[in-house]
PDB file of C-alpha atoms in Angstrom:
ATOM      1  CA  MET A   1     117.897  92.228  79.030  1.00 26.00           C
ATOM      2  CA  SER A   2     119.479  95.634  78.951  1.00 27.00           C
ATOM      3  CA  GLY A   3     121.242  97.109  81.961  1.00 28.00           C
ATOM      4  CA  TRP A   4     120.642 100.979  82.592  1.00 26.00           C
ATOM      5  CA  ALA A   5     123.844 101.264  84.447  1.00 27.00           C
ATOM      6  CA  SER A   6     125.798 100.879  81.207  1.00 24.00           C
ATOM      7  CA  SER A   7     123.534 103.415  79.359  1.00 27.00           C
ATOM      8  CA  GLY A   8     125.490 106.327  80.427  1.00 28.00           C
ATOM      9  CA  TRP A   9     122.804 107.855  82.556  1.00 30.00           C
ATOM     10  CA  GLU A  10     124.101 109.757  85.690  1.00 36.00           C
ATOM     11  CA  LEU A  11     121.032 108.934  87.857  1.00 42.00           C
ATOM     12  CA  ARG A  12     121.139 106.362  90.518  1.00 48.00           C
ATOM     13  CA  ASP A  13     119.525 103.088  89.545  1.00 50.00           C
ATOM     14  CA  TRP A  14     116.852 103.079  92.215  1.00 51.00           C
ATOM     15  CA  GLU A  15     115.437 106.361  90.879  1.00 57.00           C
ATOM     16  CA  LEU A  16     114.740 105.024  87.443  1.00 59.00           C
ATOM     17  CA  TRP A  17     110.950 104.315  88.150  1.00 59.00           C
ATOM     18  CA  ASP A  18     110.653 108.221  87.966  1.00 63.00           C
ATOM     19  CA  VAL A  19     112.958 108.622  85.040  1.00 54.00           C
ATOM     20  CA  VAL A  20     111.334 105.957  82.755  1.00 54.00           C
ATOM     21  CA  THR A  21     107.757 107.171  83.463  1.00 54.00           C
ATOM     22  CA  ASP A  22     108.791 110.885  82.952  1.00 51.00           C
ATOM     23  CA  ARG A  23     110.549 109.884  79.631  1.00 49.00           C
ATOM     24  CA  ALA A  24     107.435 108.158  78.394  1.00 46.00           C
ATOM     25  CA  ALA A  25     105.102 110.981  79.333  1.00 42.00           C
ATOM     26  CA  ALA A  26     107.233 113.607  77.540  1.00 40.00           C
ATOM     27  CA  GLU A  27     106.987 111.610  74.292  1.00 38.00           C
ATOM     28  CA  ALA A  28     104.139 111.452  71.770  1.00 34.00           C
ATOM     29  CA  PRO A  29     101.774 108.403  72.270  1.00 37.00           C
ATOM     30  CA  GLY A  30     103.338 105.166  71.298  1.00 40.00           C
ATOM     31  CA  THR A  31     106.862 106.456  70.811  1.00 39.00           C
ATOM     32  CA  GLY A  32     107.824 105.598  74.242  1.00 50.00           C
ATOM     33  CA  ALA A  33     107.009 101.772  73.885  1.00 55.00           C
ATOM     34  CA  PRO A  34     109.943  99.246  73.849  1.00 55.00           C
ATOM     35  CA  PRO A  35     110.712  97.249  70.884  1.00 63.00           C
ATOM     36  CA  ALA A  36     108.352  94.528  69.844  1.00 65.00           C
ATOM     37  CA  GLY A  37     108.649  91.590  72.384  1.00 85.00           C
ATOM     38  CA  VAL A  38     110.426  93.622  74.964  1.00 90.00           C
ATOM     39  CA  ARG A  39     108.762  94.397  78.281  1.00 92.00           C
ATOM     40  CA  MET A  40     109.755  96.941  80.825  1.00 94.00           C
ATOM     41  CA  ILE A  41     109.422  95.534  84.377  1.00 95.00           C
ATOM     42  CA  GLY A  42     110.277  96.219  87.915  1.00 95.00           C
ATOM     43  CA  VAL A  43     109.801  94.557  91.325  1.00 97.00           C
ATOM     44  CA  ALA A  44     108.927  96.509  94.417  1.00 97.00           C
ATOM     45  CA  ILE A  45     107.298  96.338  97.813  1.00 97.00           C
ATOM     46  CA  SER A  46     104.131  98.098  97.918  1.00 96.00           C
ATOM     47  CA  ILE A  47     103.291 100.618 100.743  1.00 96.00           C
ATOM     48  CA  PRO A  48     100.019  99.505 102.192  1.00 96.00           C
ATOM     49  CA  ASP A  49      97.055 101.849 102.689  1.00 95.00           C
ATOM     50  CA  PRO A  50      96.454 104.126 104.544  1.00 96.00           C
ATOM     51  CA  TYR A  51     100.255 104.907 104.252  1.00 97.00           C
ATOM     52  CA  GLY A  52     100.489 104.448 100.511  1.00 96.00           C
ATOM     53  CA  ALA A  53      97.505 106.571  99.567  1.00 96.00           C
ATOM     54  CA  MET A  54      98.564 109.295 101.906  1.00 97.00           C
ATOM     55  CA  LEU A  55     102.194 109.444 100.662  1.00 97.00           C
ATOM     56  CA  GLN A  56     100.926 109.354  97.039  1.00 96.00           C
ATOM     57  CA  GLY A  57      98.369 112.318  97.856  1.00 96.00           C
ATOM     58  CA  LYS A  58     101.497 114.212  99.364  1.00 96.00           C
ATOM     59  CA  ARG A  59     103.487 113.657  96.244  1.00 96.00           C
ATOM     60  CA  ALA A  60     100.585 114.935  94.214  1.00 96.00           C
ATOM     61  CA  SER A  61     100.192 117.975  96.491  1.00 96.00           C
ATOM     62  CA  PHE A  62     103.746 119.024  95.612  1.00 95.00           C
ATOM     63  CA  GLY A  63     102.790 119.090  91.929  1.00 94.00           C
ATOM     64  CA  ASP A  64     104.775 116.131  91.032  1.00 92.00           C
ATOM     65  CA  PRO A  65     103.307 115.015  87.668  1.00 89.00           C
ATOM     66  CA  LEU A  66     104.328 111.381  88.177  1.00 88.00           C
ATOM     67  CA  ALA A  67     102.410 110.989  91.323  1.00 90.00           C
ATOM     68  CA  GLY A  68      99.436 109.155  89.700  1.00 90.00           C
ATOM     69  CA  ALA A  69     101.545 107.069  87.422  1.00 90.00           C
ATOM     70  CA  ILE A  70     103.803 105.329  90.114  1.00 91.00           C
ATOM     71  CA  PRO A  71     102.216 103.493  93.040  1.00 93.00           C
ATOM     72  CA  THR A  72     104.005 104.248  96.284  1.00 96.00           C
ATOM     73  CA  HIS A  73     106.708 101.620  96.645  1.00 96.00           C
ATOM     74  CA  ILE A  74     110.206 100.571  97.763  1.00 97.00           C
ATOM     75  CA  THR A  75     112.144  99.388  94.749  1.00 95.00           C
ATOM     76  CA  LEU A  76     113.837  95.870  94.823  1.00 96.00           C
ATOM     77  CA  LEU A  77     114.367  95.665  91.003  1.00 95.00           C
ATOM     78  CA  PRO A  78     114.793  98.908  89.144  1.00 92.00           C
ATOM     79  CA  PRO A  79     113.263  99.177  85.602  1.00 92.00           C
ATOM     80  CA  THR A  80     114.741  96.527  83.494  1.00 93.00           C
ATOM     81  CA  GLU A  81     113.917  95.515  79.774  1.00 93.00           C
ATOM     82  CA  VAL A  82     113.227  91.834  79.336  1.00 94.00           C
ATOM     83  CA  ASP A  83     112.347  89.675  76.498  1.00 93.00           C
ATOM     84  CA  GLY A  84     108.693  88.797  76.918  1.00 92.00           C
ATOM     85  CA  ALA A  85     109.539  85.146  76.275  1.00 93.00           C
ATOM     86  CA  MET A  86     111.521  85.248  79.709  1.00 93.00           C
ATOM     87  CA  LEU A  87     108.570  86.174  81.956  1.00 94.00           C
ATOM     88  CA  ASP A  88     107.732  82.555  82.789  1.00 94.00           C
ATOM     89  CA  ALA A  89     111.296  81.959  84.128  1.00 96.00           C
ATOM     90  CA  ILE A  90     111.303  85.432  85.849  1.00 96.00           C
ATOM     91  CA  GLU A  91     107.984  84.675  87.709  1.00 95.00           C
ATOM     92  CA  ALA A  92     109.330  81.226  88.625  1.00 95.00           C
ATOM     93  CA  HIS A  93     112.585  82.751  90.052  1.00 97.00           C
ATOM     94  CA  LEU A  94     110.396  85.394  92.060  1.00 96.00           C
ATOM     95  CA  LEU A  95     108.329  82.618  93.143  1.00 95.00           C
ATOM     96  CA  ASP A  96     111.140  80.555  94.705  1.00 95.00           C
ATOM     97  CA  ILE A  97     112.517  83.640  96.451  1.00 96.00           C
ATOM     98  CA  ALA A  98     108.909  84.485  98.009  1.00 95.00           C
ATOM     99  CA  ARG A  99     108.395  80.734  99.251  1.00 94.00           C
ATOM    100  CA  ALA A 100     111.770  80.992 101.245  1.00 94.00           C
ATOM    101  CA  GLU A 101     110.894  84.413 102.869  1.00 95.00           C
ATOM    102  CA  ARG A 102     108.881  85.338 105.828  1.00 94.00           C
ATOM    103  CA  PRO A 103     106.941  88.580 106.638  1.00 95.00           C
ATOM    104  CA  PHE A 104     108.983  91.282 108.136  1.00 96.00           C
ATOM    105  CA  HIS A 105     108.518  94.820 109.746  1.00 97.00           C
ATOM    106  CA  ILE A 106     109.324  98.038 108.031  1.00 98.00           C
ATOM    107  CA  ARG A 107     109.263 101.221 109.830  1.00 98.00           C
ATOM    108  CA  LEU A 108     109.371 104.488 107.924  1.00 98.00           C
ATOM    109  CA  HIS A 109     110.939 107.535 109.609  1.00 97.00           C
ATOM    110  CA  GLY A 110     111.654 110.978 108.465  1.00 96.00           C
ATOM    111  CA  SER A 111     112.765 112.509 105.257  1.00 96.00           C
ATOM    112  CA  GLY A 112     116.004 112.365 103.293  1.00 94.00           C
ATOM    113  CA  THR A 113     117.209 113.506  99.809  1.00 92.00           C
ATOM    114  CA  PHE A 114     119.794 112.589  97.087  1.00 90.00           C
ATOM    115  CA  ARG A 115     120.374 116.235  96.311  1.00 83.00           C
ATOM    116  CA  PRO A 116     122.687 117.527  94.941  1.00 83.00           C
ATOM    117  CA  VAL A 117     123.687 114.344  93.156  1.00 83.00           C
ATOM    118  CA  SER A 118     119.977 113.885  92.105  1.00 86.00           C
ATOM    119  CA  PRO A 119     116.736 115.828  92.514  1.00 89.00           C
ATOM    120  CA  VAL A 120     114.981 113.393  94.771  1.00 92.00           C
ATOM    121  CA  VAL A 121     113.270 113.861  98.306  1.00 95.00           C
ATOM    122  CA  PHE A 122     112.230 110.480  99.914  1.00 96.00           C
ATOM    123  CA  VAL A 123     110.886 108.890 103.129  1.00 97.00           C
ATOM    124  CA  ALA A 124     113.550 106.930 104.758  1.00 96.00           C
ATOM    125  CA  LEU A 125     113.548 103.341 106.416  1.00 97.00           C
ATOM    126  CA  ASP A 126     114.403 103.206 110.038  1.00 95.00           C
ATOM    127  CA  GLU A 127     113.641  99.433 110.164  1.00 97.00           C
ATOM    128  CA  GLY A 128     113.618  96.627 107.561  1.00 97.00           C
ATOM    129  CA  ILE A 129     116.649  97.869 105.751  1.00 97.00           C
ATOM    130  CA  ASP A 130     118.518  94.611 106.110  1.00 97.00           C
ATOM    131  CA  ASP A 131     115.456  92.652 104.725  1.00 97.00           C
ATOM    132  CA  CYS A 132     115.128  94.791 101.792  1.00 97.00           C
ATOM    133  CA  GLU A 133     118.722  94.304 100.953  1.00 97.00           C
ATOM    134  CA  ARG A 134     118.570  90.653 101.165  1.00 97.00           C
ATOM    135  CA  LEU A 135     115.392  90.525  98.983  1.00 97.00           C
ATOM    136  CA  GLN A 136     117.136  92.946  96.490  1.00 96.00           C
ATOM    137  CA  THR A 137     120.286  90.665  96.423  1.00 96.00           C
ATOM    138  CA  LYS A 138     118.276  87.606  95.759  1.00 97.00           C
ATOM    139  CA  ILE A 139     116.081  89.005  93.068  1.00 97.00           C
ATOM    140  CA  LEU A 140     118.895  90.421  91.193  1.00 96.00           C
ATOM    141  CA  SER A 141     120.273  86.960  90.267  1.00 96.00           C
ATOM    142  CA  GLY A 142     119.339  84.165  87.859  1.00 96.00           C
ATOM    143  CA  PRO A 143     117.221  85.472  84.966  1.00 96.00           C
ATOM    144  CA  LEU A 144     117.266  89.009  86.536  1.00 96.00           C
ATOM    145  CA  ALA A 145     121.062  89.297  87.283  1.00 94.00           C
ATOM    146  CA  ARG A 146     122.137  92.902  86.071  1.00 86.00           C
ATOM    147  CA  PRO A 147     124.975  95.327  87.314  1.00 84.00           C
ATOM    148  CA  LEU A 148     124.043  98.332  89.464  1.00 80.00           C
ATOM    149  CA  GLU A 149     126.177 101.437  89.203  1.00 78.00           C
ATOM    150  CA  TYR A 150     125.455 102.609  92.797  1.00 77.00           C
ATOM    151  CA  PRO A 151     124.920 100.706  96.030  1.00 84.00           C
ATOM    152  CA  TYR A 152     121.321  99.815  96.884  1.00 90.00           C
ATOM    153  CA  HIS A 153     119.415 102.322  99.152  1.00 91.00           C
ATOM    154  CA  PRO A 154     115.781 101.496  99.798  1.00 96.00           C
ATOM    155  CA  HIS A 155     113.546 104.395 100.226  1.00 96.00           C
ATOM    156  CA  VAL A 156     110.186 105.797  99.030  1.00 96.00           C
ATOM    157  CA  THR A 157     110.266 108.655  96.798  1.00 95.00           C
ATOM    158  CA  ILE A 158     107.954 111.426  97.397  1.00 95.00           C
ATOM    159  CA  ALA A 159     109.225 114.238  95.187  1.00 94.00           C
ATOM    160  CA  HIS A 160     111.273 114.049  91.874  1.00 91.00           C
ATOM    161  CA  HIS A 161     112.641 116.665  89.759  1.00 90.00           C
ATOM    162  CA  LEU A 162     110.737 119.713  91.001  1.00 94.00           C
ATOM    163  CA  PRO A 163     111.888 123.268  91.838  1.00 94.00           C
ATOM    164  CA  ASP A 164     114.168 123.579  94.770  1.00 94.00           C
ATOM    165  CA  ARG A 165     111.491 125.514  96.836  1.00 96.00           C
ATOM    166  CA  VAL A 166     109.199 122.562  96.412  1.00 96.00           C
ATOM    167  CA  MET A 167     111.809 119.932  97.140  1.00 94.00           C
ATOM    168  CA  ASP A 168     112.580 121.906 100.487  1.00 96.00           C
ATOM    169  CA  ARG A 169     108.942 121.987 101.338  1.00 97.00           C
ATOM    170  CA  ALA A 170     108.544 118.255 100.691  1.00 96.00           C
ATOM    171  CA  TYR A 171     111.653 117.477 102.855  1.00 96.00           C
ATOM    172  CA  GLU A 172     110.394 119.634 105.737  1.00 97.00           C
ATOM    173  CA  GLU A 173     106.669 118.449 105.659  1.00 97.00           C
ATOM    174  CA  LEU A 174     107.827 114.718 105.983  1.00 97.00           C
ATOM    175  CA  ALA A 175     110.765 115.069 108.366  1.00 96.00           C
ATOM    176  CA  GLY A 176     108.452 114.046 111.163  1.00 96.00           C
ATOM    177  CA  TYR A 177     106.624 111.346 109.406  1.00 97.00           C
ATOM    178  CA  THR A 178     106.570 107.899 110.725  1.00 97.00           C
ATOM    179  CA  ALA A 179     104.720 104.772 109.921  1.00 97.00           C
ATOM    180  CA  GLY A 180     105.106 101.060 110.528  1.00 97.00           C
ATOM    181  CA  PHE A 181     103.528  97.993 108.742  1.00 97.00           C
ATOM    182  CA  GLU A 182     104.181  94.190 107.959  1.00 96.00           C
ATOM    183  CA  VAL A 183     105.597  93.314 104.573  1.00 97.00           C
ATOM    184  CA  TRP A 184     103.549  90.390 103.038  1.00 95.00           C
ATOM    185  CA  GLY A 185     105.603  90.007 100.034  1.00 96.00           C
ATOM    186  CA  PHE A 186     106.556  91.948  96.732  1.00 96.00           C
ATOM    187  CA  SER A 187     105.012  92.569  93.397  1.00 96.00           C
ATOM    188  CA  LEU A 188     106.029  92.314  89.720  1.00 96.00           C
ATOM    189  CA  TYR A 189     105.279  95.595  88.007  1.00 96.00           C
ATOM    190  CA  GLU A 190     105.144  96.395  84.193  1.00 94.00           C
ATOM    191  CA  HIS A 191     105.569  99.825  82.566  1.00 93.00           C
ATOM    192  CA  GLY A 192     102.544 100.515  80.289  1.00 90.00           C
ATOM    193  CA  GLU A 193     102.702 102.519  77.008  1.00 87.00           C
ATOM    194  CA  ASP A 194     100.727 105.196  78.762  1.00 88.00           C
ATOM    195  CA  GLY A 195     103.568 105.617  81.306  1.00 88.00           C
ATOM    196  CA  VAL A 196     101.771 104.108  84.078  1.00 92.00           C
ATOM    197  CA  TRP A 197     103.549 101.344  86.337  1.00 94.00           C
ATOM    198  CA  ARG A 198     100.881  98.621  87.182  1.00 93.00           C
ATOM    199  CA  PRO A 199     101.353  95.483  89.442  1.00 93.00           C
ATOM    200  CA  GLN A 200     100.926  92.233  87.322  1.00 93.00           C
ATOM    201  CA  ARG A 201     101.604  89.488  89.908  1.00 93.00           C
ATOM    202  CA  ASP A 202     101.965  89.443  93.838  1.00 94.00           C
ATOM    203  CA  PHE A 203     104.448  86.995  95.449  1.00 95.00           C
ATOM    204  CA  VAL A 204     103.396  86.362  99.130  1.00 94.00           C
ATOM    205  CA  PHE A 205     106.135  85.272 101.501  1.00 95.00           C
ATOM    206  CA  GLY A 206     105.932  81.541 102.715  1.00 91.00           C
ATOM    207  CA  VAL A 207     103.242  80.911 100.244  1.00 77.00           C
ATOM    208  CA  GLY A 208     104.879  81.905  96.961  1.00 61.00           C
ATOM    209  CA  GLY A 209     101.505  81.925  95.020  1.00 58.00           C
ATOM    210  CA  ALA A 210     102.132  83.994  92.089  1.00 52.00           C
ATOM    211  CA  GLY A 211      98.973  85.689  91.447  1.00 49.00           C
ATOM    212  CA  PRO A 212      96.391  88.150  92.941  1.00 48.00           C
ATOM    213  CA  ARG A 213      96.753  88.196  96.778  1.00 47.00           C
ATOM    214  CA  THR A 214      94.064  87.611  99.098  1.00 47.00           C
ATOM    215  CA  GLU A 215      93.081  89.355 102.343  1.00 47.00           C
ATOM    216  CA  ASP A 216      94.367  86.174 104.176  1.00 50.00           C
ATOM    217  CA  ASP A 217      97.669  86.403 102.647  1.00 45.00           C
ATOM    218  CA  CYS A 218      98.387  90.025 103.525  1.00 46.00           C
ATOM    219  CA  PRO A 219      98.821  91.058 107.164  1.00 43.00           C
ATOM    220  CA  THR A 220      96.984  94.184 108.246  1.00 43.00           C
ATOM    221  CA  ALA A 221      99.135  97.399 108.122  1.00 41.00           C
ATOM    222  CA  SER A 222     100.022  98.404 111.636  1.00 40.00           C
TER     223      SER A 222
END
């Protein structure tokens, strides 16, 4: 496993979903793939519809080319290269964490930005920060232990590396945004050779149950 924090990049770890996807999209087909046997994974809380679709549509409206490649999410494990042989141990690790957790509420409220440090505008969390921090600490242990260069800051990216006027527009348009939903669990994502992040397994709180979630497992967004 390689840690991005030691790679010399100056961007915050939690923004790397966008950086990794942007890099793969800029390279010729096939050249962005990791070495044989190495997989690029991440763990995140998916934002349920209609909120996820709405925010992804907003990101697309700002002209962000990554809008279609990254599902709307809150990062728990930033993009991390792992040996494919470790995936069973990683899934068992995530399963144990999910079984010990219970659903919690997240409230999104208002916009924020990492500028001038990084060209990112995001929707902020008003409720659920402590729960995300607890999950993130648990996940970044055992087979997924890795250093982070910056403190963890849960958020939902809505614009990345766009012209300042567009970033300003994104910040202003989402300044009054608010939404609330119950978090049913988290998902393991993998970065494809086409630059798209796709969920591979869902881990439901209290149940564990690595595998496709069912309607009964997932509380309705509210």
